Short mmCIF file of N, CA and C in Angstrom, two decimals:
data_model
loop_
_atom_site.label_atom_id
_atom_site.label_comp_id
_atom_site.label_asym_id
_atom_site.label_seq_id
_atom_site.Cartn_x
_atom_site.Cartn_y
_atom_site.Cartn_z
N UNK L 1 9.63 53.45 -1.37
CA UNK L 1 10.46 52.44 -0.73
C UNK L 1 11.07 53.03 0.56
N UNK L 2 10.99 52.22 1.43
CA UNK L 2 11.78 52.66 2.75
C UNK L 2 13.38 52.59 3.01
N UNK L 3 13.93 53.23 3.69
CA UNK L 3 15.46 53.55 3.23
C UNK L 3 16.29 51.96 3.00
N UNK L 4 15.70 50.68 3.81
CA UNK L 4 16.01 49.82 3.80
C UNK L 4 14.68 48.79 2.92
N UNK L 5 14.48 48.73 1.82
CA UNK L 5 14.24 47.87 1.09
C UNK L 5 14.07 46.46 1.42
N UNK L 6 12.60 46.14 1.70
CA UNK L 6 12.64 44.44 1.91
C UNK L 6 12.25 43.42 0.47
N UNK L 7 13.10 42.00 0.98
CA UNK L 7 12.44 41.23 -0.62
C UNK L 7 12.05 39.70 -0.34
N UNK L 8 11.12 39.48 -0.61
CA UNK L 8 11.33 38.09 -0.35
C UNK L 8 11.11 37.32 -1.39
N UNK L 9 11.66 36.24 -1.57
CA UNK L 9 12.44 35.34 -2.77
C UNK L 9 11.06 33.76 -2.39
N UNK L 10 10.62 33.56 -3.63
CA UNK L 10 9.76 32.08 -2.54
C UNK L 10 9.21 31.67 -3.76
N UNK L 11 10.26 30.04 -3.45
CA UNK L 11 9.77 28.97 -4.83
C UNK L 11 9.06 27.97 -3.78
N UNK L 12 9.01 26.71 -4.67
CA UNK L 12 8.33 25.90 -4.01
C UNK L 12 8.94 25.21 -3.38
N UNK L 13 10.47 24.60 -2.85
CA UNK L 13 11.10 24.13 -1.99
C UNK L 13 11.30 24.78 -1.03
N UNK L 14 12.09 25.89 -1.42
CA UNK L 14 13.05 26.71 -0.81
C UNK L 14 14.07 25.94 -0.72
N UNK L 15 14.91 25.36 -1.59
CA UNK L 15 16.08 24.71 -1.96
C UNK L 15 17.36 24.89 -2.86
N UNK L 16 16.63 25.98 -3.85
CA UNK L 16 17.45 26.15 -4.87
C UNK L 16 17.44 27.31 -5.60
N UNK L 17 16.11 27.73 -5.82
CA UNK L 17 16.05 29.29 -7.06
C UNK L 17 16.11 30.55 -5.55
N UNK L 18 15.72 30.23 -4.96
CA UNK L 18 15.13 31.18 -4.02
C UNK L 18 16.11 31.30 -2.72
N UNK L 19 16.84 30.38 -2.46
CA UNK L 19 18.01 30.35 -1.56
C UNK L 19 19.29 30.98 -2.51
N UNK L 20 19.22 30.95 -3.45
CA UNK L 20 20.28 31.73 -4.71
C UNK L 20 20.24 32.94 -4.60
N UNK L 21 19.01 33.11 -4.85
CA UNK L 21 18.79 34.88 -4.89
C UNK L 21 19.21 35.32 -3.82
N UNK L 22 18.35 34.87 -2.79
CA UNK L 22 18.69 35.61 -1.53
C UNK L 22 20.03 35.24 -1.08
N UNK L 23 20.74 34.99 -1.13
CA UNK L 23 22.77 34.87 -0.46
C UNK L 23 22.45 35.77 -1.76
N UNK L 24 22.79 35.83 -3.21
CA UNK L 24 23.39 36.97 -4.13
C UNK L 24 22.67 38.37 -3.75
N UNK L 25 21.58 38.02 -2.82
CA UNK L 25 21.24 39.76 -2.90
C UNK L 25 21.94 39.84 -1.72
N UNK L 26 21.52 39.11 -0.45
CA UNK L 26 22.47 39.80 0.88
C UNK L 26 23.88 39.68 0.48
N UNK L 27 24.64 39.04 -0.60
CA UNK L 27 25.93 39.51 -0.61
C UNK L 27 26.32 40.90 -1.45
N UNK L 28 25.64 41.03 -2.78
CA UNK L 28 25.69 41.86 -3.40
C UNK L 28 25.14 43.41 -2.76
N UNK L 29 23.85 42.95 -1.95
CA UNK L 29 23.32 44.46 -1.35
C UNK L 29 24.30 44.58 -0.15
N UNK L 30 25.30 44.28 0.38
CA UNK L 30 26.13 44.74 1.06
C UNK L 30 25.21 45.06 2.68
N UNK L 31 24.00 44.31 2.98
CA UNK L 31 23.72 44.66 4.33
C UNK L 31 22.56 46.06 4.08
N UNK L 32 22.29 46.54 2.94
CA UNK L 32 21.06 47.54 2.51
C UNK L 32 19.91 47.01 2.18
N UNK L 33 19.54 45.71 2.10
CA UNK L 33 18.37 45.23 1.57
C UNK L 33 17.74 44.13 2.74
N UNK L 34 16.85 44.05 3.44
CA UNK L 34 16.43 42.86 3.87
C UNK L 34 16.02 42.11 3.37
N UNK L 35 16.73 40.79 3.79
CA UNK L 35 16.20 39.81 2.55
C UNK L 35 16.10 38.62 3.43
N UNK L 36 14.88 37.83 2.90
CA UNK L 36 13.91 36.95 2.92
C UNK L 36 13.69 35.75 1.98
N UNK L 37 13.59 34.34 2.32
CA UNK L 37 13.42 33.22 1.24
C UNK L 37 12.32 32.44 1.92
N UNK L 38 11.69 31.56 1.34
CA UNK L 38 10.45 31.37 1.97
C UNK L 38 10.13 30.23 0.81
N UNK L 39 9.41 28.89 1.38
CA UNK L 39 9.21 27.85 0.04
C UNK L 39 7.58 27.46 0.61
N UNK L 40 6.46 27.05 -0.56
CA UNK L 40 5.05 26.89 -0.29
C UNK L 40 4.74 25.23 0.57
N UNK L 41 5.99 24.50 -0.21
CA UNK L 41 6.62 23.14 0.48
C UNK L 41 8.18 23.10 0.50
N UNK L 42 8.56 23.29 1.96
CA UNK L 42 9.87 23.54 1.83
C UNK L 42 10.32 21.90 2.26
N UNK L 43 11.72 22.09 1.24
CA UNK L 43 12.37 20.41 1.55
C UNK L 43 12.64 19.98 2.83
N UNK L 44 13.81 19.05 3.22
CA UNK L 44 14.44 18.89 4.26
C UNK L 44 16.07 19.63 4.10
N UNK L 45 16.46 19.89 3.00
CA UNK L 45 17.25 20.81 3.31
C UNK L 45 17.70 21.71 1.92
N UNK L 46 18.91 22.26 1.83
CA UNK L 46 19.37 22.92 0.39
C UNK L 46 19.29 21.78 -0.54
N UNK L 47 19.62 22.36 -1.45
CA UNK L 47 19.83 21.53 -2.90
C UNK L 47 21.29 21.30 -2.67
N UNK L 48 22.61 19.90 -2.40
CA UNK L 48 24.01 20.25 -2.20
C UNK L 48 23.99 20.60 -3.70
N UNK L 49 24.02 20.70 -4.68
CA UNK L 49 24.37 21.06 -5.78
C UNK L 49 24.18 22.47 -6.02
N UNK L 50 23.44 23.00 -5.55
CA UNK L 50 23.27 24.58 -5.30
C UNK L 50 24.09 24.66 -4.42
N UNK L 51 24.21 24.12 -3.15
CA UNK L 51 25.17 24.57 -2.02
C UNK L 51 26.88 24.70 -3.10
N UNK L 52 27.11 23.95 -3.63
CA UNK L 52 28.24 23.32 -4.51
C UNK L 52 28.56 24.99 -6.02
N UNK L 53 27.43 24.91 -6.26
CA UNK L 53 27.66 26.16 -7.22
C UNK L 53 27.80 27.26 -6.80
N UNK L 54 27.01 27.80 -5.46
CA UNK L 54 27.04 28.92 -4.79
C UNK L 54 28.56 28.96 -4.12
N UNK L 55 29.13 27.80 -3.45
CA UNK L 55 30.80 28.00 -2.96
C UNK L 55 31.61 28.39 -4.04
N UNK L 56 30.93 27.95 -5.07
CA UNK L 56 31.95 28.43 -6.36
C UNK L 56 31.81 29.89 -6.73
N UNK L 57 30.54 30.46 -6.40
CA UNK L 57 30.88 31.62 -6.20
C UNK L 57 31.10 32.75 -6.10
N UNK L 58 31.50 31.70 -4.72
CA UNK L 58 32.25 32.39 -3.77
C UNK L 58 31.37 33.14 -2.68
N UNK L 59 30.02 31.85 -1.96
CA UNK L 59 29.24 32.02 -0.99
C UNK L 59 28.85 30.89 -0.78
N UNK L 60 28.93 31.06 1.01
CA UNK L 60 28.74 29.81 1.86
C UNK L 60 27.07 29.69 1.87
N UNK L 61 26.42 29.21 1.52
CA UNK L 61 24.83 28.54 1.85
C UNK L 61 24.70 27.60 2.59
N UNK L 62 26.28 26.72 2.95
CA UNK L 62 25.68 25.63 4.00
C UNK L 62 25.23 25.33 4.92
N UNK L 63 25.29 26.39 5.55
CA UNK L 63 24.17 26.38 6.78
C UNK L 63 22.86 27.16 6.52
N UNK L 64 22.45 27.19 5.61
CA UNK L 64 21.41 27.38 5.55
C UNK L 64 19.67 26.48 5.23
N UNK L 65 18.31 26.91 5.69
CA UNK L 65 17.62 25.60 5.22
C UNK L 65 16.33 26.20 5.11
N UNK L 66 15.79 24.62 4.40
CA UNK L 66 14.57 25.78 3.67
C UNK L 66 12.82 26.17 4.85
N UNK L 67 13.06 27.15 4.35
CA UNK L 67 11.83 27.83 5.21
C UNK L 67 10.36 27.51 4.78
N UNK L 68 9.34 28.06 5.60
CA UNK L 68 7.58 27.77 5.18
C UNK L 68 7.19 29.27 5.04
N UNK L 69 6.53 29.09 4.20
CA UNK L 69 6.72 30.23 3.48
C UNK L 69 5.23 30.91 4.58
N UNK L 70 4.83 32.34 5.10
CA UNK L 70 4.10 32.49 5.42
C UNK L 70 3.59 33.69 5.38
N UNK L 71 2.39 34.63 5.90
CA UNK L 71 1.63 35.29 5.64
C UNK L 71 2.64 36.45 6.32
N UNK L 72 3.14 36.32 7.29
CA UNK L 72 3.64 37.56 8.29
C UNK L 72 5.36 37.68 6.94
N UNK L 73 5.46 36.85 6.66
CA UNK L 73 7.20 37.19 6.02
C UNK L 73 6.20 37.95 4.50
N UNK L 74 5.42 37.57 3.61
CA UNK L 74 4.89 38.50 2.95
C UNK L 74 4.25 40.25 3.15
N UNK L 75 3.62 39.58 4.14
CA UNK L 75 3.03 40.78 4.53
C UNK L 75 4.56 41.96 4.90
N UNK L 76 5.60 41.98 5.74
CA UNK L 76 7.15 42.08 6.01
C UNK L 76 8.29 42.68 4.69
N UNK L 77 7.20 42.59 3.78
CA UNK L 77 8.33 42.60 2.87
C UNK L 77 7.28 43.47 1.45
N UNK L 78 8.72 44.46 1.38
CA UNK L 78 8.21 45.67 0.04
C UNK L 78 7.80 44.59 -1.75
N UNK L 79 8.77 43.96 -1.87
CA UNK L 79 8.88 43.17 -2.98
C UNK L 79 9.15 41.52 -2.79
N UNK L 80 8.14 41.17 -3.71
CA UNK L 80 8.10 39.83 -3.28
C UNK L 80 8.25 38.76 -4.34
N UNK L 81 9.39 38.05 -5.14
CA UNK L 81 9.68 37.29 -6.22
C UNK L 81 9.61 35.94 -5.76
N UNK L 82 8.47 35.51 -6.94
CA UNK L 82 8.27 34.17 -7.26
C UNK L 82 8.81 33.46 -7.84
N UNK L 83 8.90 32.25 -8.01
CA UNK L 83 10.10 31.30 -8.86
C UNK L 83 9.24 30.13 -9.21
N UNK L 84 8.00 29.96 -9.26
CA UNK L 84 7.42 28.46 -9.79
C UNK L 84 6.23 28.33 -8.23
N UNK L 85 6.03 29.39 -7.35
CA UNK L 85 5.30 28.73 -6.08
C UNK L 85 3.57 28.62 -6.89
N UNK L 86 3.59 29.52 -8.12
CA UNK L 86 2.18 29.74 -8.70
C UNK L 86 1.22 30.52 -7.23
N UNK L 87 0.15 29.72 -7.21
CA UNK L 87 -0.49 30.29 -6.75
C UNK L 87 -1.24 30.22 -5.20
N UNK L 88 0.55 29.60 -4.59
CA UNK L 88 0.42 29.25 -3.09
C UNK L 88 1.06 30.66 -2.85
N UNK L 89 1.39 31.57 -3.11
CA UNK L 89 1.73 32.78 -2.00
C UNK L 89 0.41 34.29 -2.15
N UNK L 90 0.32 34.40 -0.85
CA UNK L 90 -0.59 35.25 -0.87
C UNK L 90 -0.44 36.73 -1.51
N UNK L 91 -1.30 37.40 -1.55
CA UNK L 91 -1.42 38.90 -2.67
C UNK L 91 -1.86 39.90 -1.29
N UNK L 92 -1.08 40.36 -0.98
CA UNK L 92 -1.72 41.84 -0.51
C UNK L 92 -1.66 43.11 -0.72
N UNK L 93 -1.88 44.17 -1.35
CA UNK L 93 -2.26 45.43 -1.53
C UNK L 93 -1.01 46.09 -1.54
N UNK L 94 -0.57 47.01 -2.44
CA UNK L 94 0.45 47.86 -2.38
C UNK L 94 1.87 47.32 -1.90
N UNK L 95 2.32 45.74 -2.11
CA UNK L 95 3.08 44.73 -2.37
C UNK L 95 3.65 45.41 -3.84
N UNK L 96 5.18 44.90 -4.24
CA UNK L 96 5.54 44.69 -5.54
C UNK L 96 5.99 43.70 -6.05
N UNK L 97 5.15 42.58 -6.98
CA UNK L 97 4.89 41.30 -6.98
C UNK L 97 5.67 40.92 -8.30
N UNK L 98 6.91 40.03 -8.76
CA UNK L 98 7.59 40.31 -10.19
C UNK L 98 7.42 38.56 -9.93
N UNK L 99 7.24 37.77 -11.13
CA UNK L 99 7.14 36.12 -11.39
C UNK L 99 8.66 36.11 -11.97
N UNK L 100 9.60 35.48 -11.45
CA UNK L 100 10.84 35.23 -12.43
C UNK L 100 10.69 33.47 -12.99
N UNK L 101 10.81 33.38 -14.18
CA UNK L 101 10.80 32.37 -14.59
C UNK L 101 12.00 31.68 -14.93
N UNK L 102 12.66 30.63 -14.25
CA UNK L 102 13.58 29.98 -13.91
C UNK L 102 13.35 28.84 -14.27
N UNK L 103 14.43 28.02 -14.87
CA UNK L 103 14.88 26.47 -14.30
C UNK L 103 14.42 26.05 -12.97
N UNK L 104 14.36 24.81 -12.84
CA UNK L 104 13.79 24.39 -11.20
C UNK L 104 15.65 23.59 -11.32
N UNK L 105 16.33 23.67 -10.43
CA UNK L 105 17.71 23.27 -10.22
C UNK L 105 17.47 21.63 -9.31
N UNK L 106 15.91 21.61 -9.13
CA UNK L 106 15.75 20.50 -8.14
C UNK L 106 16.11 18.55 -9.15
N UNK L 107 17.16 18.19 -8.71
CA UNK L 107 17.50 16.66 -8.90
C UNK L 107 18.63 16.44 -10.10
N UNK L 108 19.11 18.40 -10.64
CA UNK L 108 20.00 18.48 -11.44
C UNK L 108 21.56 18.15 -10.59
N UNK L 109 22.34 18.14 -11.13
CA UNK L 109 23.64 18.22 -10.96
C UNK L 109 24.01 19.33 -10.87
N UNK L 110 25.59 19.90 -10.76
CA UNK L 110 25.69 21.05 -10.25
C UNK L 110 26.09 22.22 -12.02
N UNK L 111 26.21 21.12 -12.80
CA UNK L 111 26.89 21.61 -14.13
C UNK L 111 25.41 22.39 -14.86
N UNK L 112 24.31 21.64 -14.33
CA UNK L 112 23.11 22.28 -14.73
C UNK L 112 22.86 23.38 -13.89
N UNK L 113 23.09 23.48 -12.61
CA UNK L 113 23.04 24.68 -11.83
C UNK L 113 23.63 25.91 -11.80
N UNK L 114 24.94 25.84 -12.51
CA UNK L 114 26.13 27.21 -12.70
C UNK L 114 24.56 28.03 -13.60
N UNK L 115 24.54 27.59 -14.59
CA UNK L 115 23.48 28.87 -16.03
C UNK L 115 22.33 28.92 -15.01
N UNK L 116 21.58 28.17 -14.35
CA UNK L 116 20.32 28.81 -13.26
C UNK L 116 21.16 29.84 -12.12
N UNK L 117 22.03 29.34 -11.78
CA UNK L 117 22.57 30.21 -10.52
C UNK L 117 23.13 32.13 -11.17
N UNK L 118 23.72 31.77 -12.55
CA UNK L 118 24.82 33.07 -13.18
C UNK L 118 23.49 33.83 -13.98
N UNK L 119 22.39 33.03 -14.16
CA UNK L 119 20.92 34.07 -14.58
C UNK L 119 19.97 34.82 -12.96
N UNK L 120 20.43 34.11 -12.23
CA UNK L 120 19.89 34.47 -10.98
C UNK L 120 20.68 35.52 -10.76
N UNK L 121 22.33 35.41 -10.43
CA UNK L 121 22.55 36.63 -10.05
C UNK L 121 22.37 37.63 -11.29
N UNK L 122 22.27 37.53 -12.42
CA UNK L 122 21.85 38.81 -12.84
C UNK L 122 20.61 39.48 -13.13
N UNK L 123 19.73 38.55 -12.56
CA UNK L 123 18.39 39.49 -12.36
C UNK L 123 18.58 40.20 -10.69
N UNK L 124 19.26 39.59 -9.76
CA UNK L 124 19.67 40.10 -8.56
C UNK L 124 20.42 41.59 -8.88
N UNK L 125 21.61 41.37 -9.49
CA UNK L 125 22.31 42.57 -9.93
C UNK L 125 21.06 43.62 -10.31
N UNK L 126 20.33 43.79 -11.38
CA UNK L 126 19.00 44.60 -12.24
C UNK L 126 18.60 44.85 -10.66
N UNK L 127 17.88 43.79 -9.90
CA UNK L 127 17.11 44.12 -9.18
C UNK L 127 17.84 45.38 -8.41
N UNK L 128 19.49 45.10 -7.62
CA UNK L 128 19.87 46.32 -6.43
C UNK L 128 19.86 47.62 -7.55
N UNK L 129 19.51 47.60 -8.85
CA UNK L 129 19.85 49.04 -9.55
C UNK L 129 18.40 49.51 -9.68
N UNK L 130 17.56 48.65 -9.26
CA UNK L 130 15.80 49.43 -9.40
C UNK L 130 15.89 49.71 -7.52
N UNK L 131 16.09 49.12 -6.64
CA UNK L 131 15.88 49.08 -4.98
C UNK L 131 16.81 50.51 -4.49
N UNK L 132 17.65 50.59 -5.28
CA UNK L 132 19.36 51.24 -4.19
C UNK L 132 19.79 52.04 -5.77
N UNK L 133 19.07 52.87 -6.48
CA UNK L 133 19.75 53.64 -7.74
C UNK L 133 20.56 54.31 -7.36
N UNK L 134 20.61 54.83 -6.69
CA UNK L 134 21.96 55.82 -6.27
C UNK L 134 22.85 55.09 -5.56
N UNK L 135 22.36 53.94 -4.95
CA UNK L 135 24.10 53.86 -4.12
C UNK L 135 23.98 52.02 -5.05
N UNK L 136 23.52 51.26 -6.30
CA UNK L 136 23.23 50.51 -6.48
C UNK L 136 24.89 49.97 -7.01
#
């Protein structure tokens, strides 16, 4: 791994599992991890109900929106987590490729989103203690 650690996060919106991760890792990695979200069909914007669980907390996502997921942001990036894209993101060589299997948060409310969002950050948490062991 290179001193700065890249990840990219990529469901099939980019609305909800994958816009989660990435705010809990750039908040949690403190500015040590580059981080990346990326969707195979990205919406027209966040999920507000994710936007709504994530203020709770205690991170702004509202300006944020969903991305197309592409060959140069894979290729860009050490580790690369899936959330439901299957088998729209590409595979290249000496990549570290992990499937997290999630809830889809898409058309839920926000009461369904807290247990997808509080399992997200703790595979985020696991993840900065495999990326950053010593300073994790």
């Amino acid at each position: 791994m290179p001193d700065r650690p890249s990840v990219l996060f990529v469901c099939v919106h980019n609305a909800g599992r994958s816009q989660m991760a990435a705010a809990f890792l750039t908040h949690l990695a403190g500015g040590r991890v580059e981080v990346r979200s990326a969707g195979s069909a990205p919406a027209a914007t966040v999920n507000p109900a994710v936007v709504e669980a994530m203020a709770e907390a205690g991170i702004d996502i509202s300006a944020e929106s969903p991305k197309i997921l592409t060959t140069e942001a894979v290729r860009a990036s050490d580790v690369v987590i899936t959330m439901g894209c299957g088998d729209a993101c590409p595979v290249f060589p000496g990549k570290r490729y992990l499937d997290w299997k999630l809830d889809d948060p898409a058309g839920q409310g926000v009461a369904a989103v807290r247990p997808i969002r509080d399992e997200i950050r703790r595979r985020v948490q696991g993840l900065i203690g495999e990326l950053l062991p010593d300073r994790g």
